[in-house]
Short mmCIF file of N, CA and C in Angstrom, two decimals:
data_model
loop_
_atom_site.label_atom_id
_atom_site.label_comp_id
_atom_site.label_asym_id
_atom_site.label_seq_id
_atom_site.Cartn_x
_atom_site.Cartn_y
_atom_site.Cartn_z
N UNK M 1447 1.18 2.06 19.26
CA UNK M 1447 1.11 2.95 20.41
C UNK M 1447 2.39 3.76 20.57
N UNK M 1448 3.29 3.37 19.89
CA UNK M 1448 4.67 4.14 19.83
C UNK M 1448 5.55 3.59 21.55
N UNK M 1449 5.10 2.68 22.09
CA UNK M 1449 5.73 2.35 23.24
C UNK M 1449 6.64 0.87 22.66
N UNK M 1450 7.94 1.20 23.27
CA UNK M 1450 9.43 0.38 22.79
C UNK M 1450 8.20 -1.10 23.70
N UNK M 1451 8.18 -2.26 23.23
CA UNK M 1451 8.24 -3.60 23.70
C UNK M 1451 8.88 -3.91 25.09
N UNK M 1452 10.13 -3.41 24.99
CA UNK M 1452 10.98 -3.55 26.52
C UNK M 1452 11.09 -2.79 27.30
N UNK M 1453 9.91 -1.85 26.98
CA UNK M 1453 10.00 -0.58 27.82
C UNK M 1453 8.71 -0.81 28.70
N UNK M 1454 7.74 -2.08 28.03
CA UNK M 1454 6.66 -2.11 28.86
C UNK M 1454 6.39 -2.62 30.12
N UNK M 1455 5.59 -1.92 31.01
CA UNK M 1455 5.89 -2.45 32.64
C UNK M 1455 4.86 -3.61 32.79
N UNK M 1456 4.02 -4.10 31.71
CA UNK M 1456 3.20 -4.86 32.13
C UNK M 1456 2.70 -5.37 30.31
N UNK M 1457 3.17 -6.95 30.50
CA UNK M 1457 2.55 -7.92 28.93
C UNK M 1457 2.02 -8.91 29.14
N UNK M 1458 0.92 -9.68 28.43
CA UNK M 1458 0.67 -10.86 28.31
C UNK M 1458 -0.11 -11.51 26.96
N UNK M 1459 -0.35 -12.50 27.24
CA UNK M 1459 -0.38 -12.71 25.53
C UNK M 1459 -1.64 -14.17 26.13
N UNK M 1460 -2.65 -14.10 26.00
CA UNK M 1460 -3.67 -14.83 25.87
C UNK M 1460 -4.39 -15.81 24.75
N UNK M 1461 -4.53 -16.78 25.04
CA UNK M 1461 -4.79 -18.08 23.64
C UNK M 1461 -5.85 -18.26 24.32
N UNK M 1462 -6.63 -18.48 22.90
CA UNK M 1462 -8.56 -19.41 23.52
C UNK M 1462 -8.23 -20.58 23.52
N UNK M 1463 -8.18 -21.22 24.65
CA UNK M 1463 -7.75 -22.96 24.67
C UNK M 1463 -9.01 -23.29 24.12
N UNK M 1464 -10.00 -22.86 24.56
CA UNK M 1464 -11.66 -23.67 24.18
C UNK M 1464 -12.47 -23.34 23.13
N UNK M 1465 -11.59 -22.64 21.75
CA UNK M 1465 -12.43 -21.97 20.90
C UNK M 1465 -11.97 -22.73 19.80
N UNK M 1466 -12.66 -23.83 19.89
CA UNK M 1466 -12.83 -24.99 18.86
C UNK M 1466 -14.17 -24.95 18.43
N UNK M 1467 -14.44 -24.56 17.25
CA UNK M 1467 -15.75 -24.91 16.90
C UNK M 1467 -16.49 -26.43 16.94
N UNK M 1468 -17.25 -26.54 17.43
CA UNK M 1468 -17.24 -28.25 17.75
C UNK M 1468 -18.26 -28.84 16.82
N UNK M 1469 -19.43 -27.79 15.72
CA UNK M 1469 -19.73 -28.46 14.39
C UNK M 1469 -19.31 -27.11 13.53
N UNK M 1470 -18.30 -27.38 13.27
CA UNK M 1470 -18.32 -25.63 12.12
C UNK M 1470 -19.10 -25.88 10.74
N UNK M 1471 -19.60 -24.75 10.51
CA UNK M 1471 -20.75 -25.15 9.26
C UNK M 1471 -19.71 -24.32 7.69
N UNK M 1472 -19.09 -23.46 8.33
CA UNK M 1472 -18.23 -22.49 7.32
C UNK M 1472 -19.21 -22.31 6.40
N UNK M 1473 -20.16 -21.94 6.83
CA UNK M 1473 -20.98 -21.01 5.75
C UNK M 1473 -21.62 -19.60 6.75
N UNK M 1474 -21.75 -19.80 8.06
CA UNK M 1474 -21.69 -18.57 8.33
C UNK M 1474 -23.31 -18.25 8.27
N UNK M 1475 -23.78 -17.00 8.15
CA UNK M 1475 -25.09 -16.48 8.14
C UNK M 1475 -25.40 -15.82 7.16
N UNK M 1476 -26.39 -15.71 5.80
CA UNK M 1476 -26.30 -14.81 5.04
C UNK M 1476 -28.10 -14.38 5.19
N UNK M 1477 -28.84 -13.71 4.98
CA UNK M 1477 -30.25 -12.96 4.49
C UNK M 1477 -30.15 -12.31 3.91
N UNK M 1478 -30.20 -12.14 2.55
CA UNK M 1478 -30.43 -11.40 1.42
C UNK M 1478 -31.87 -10.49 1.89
N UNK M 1479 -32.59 -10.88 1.96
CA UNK M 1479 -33.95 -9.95 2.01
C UNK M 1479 -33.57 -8.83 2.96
N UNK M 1480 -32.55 -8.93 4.11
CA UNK M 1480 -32.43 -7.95 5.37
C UNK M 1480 -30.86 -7.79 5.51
N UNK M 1481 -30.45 -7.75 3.98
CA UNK M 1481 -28.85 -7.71 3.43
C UNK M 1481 -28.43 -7.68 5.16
N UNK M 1482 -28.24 -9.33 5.52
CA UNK M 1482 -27.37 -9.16 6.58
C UNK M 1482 -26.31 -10.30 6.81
N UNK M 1483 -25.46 -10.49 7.23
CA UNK M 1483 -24.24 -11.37 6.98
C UNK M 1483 -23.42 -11.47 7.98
N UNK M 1484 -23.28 -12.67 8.47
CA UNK M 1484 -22.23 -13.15 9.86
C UNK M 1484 -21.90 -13.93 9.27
N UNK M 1485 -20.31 -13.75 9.83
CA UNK M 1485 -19.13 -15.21 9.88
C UNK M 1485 -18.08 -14.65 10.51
N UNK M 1486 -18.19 -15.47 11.57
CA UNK M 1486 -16.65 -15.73 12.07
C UNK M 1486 -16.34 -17.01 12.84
N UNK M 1487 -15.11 -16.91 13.98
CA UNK M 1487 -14.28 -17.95 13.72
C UNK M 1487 -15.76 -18.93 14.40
N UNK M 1488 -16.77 -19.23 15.03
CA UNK M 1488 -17.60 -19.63 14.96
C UNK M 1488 -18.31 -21.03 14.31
N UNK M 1489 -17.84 -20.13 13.07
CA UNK M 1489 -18.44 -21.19 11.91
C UNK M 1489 -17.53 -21.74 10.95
N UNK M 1490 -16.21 -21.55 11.61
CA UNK M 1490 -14.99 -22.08 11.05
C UNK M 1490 -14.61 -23.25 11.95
N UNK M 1491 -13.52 -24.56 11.40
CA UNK M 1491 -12.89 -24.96 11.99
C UNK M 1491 -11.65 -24.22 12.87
N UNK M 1492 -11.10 -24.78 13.44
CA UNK M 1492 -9.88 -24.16 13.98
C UNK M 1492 -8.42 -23.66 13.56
N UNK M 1493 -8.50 -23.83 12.50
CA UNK M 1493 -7.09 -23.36 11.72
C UNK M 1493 -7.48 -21.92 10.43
N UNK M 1494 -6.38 -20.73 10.85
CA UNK M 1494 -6.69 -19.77 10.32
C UNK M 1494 -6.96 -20.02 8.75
N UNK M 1495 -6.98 -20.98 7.80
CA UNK M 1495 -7.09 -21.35 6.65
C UNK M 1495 -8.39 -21.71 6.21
N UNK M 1496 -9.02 -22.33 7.51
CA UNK M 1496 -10.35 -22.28 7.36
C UNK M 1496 -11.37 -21.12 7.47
N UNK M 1497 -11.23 -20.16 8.80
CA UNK M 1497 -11.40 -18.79 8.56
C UNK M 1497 -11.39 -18.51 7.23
N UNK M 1498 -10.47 -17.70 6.57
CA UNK M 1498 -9.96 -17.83 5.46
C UNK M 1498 -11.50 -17.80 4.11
N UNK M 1499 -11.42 -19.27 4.39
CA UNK M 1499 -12.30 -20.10 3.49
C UNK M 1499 -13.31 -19.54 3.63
N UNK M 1500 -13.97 -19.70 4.76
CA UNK M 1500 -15.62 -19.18 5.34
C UNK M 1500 -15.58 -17.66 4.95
N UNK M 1501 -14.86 -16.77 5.06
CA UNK M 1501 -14.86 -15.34 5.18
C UNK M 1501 -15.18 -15.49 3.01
N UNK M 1502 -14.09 -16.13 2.32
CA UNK M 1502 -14.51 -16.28 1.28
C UNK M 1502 -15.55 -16.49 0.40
N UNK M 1503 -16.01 -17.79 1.09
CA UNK M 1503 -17.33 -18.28 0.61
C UNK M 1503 -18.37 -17.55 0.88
N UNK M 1504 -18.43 -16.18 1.76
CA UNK M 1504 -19.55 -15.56 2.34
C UNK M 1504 -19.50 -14.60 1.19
N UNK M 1505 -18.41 -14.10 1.10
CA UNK M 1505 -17.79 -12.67 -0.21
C UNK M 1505 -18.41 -13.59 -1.49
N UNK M 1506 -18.28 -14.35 -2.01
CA UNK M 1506 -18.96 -15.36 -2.97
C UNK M 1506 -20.24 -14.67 -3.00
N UNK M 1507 -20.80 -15.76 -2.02
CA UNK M 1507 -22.30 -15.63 -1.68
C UNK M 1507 -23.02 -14.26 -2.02
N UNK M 1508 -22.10 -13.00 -1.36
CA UNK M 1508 -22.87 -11.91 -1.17
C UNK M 1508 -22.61 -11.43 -2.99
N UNK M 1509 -21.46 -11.37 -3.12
CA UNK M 1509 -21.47 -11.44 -4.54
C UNK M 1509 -22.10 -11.65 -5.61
N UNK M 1510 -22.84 -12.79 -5.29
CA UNK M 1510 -23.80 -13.42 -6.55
C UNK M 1510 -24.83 -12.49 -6.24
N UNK M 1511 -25.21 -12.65 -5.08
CA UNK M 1511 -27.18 -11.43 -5.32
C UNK M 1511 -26.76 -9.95 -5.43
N UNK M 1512 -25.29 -9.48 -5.79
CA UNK M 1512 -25.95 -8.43 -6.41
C UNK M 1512 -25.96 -7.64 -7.71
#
């Protein structure tokens, strides 16, 4: 935004306390027939490494059918 950090009149910085996936499947959503594809943090555990993983394994996935 080109605005200095200490110049701002108003910050805050927000964490999802409750965005624990509580069964993550890390595979996410794929349909080939209706080329359509979801994943996010959802279907991940809670650590950006797992993200990561799932976002991978989907790029895999979509990979092979075509």
């Amino acid at each position: 935004t080109g605005i200095a950090a200490d110049a701002a009149s108003y910050a805050e910085a927000h964490r999802w306390r409750y965005a624990l996936a509580s069964t993550p499947s890390q595979a996410g959503y794929f349909n080939a027939e209706k080329k359509l594809a979801a994943i996010g943090d959802w279907a991940s555990a809670s650590r950006i490494e797992d993200c990561w993983l799932s976002a991978q394994a989907m790029a895999m996935t979509i990979n092979a059918t075509l």
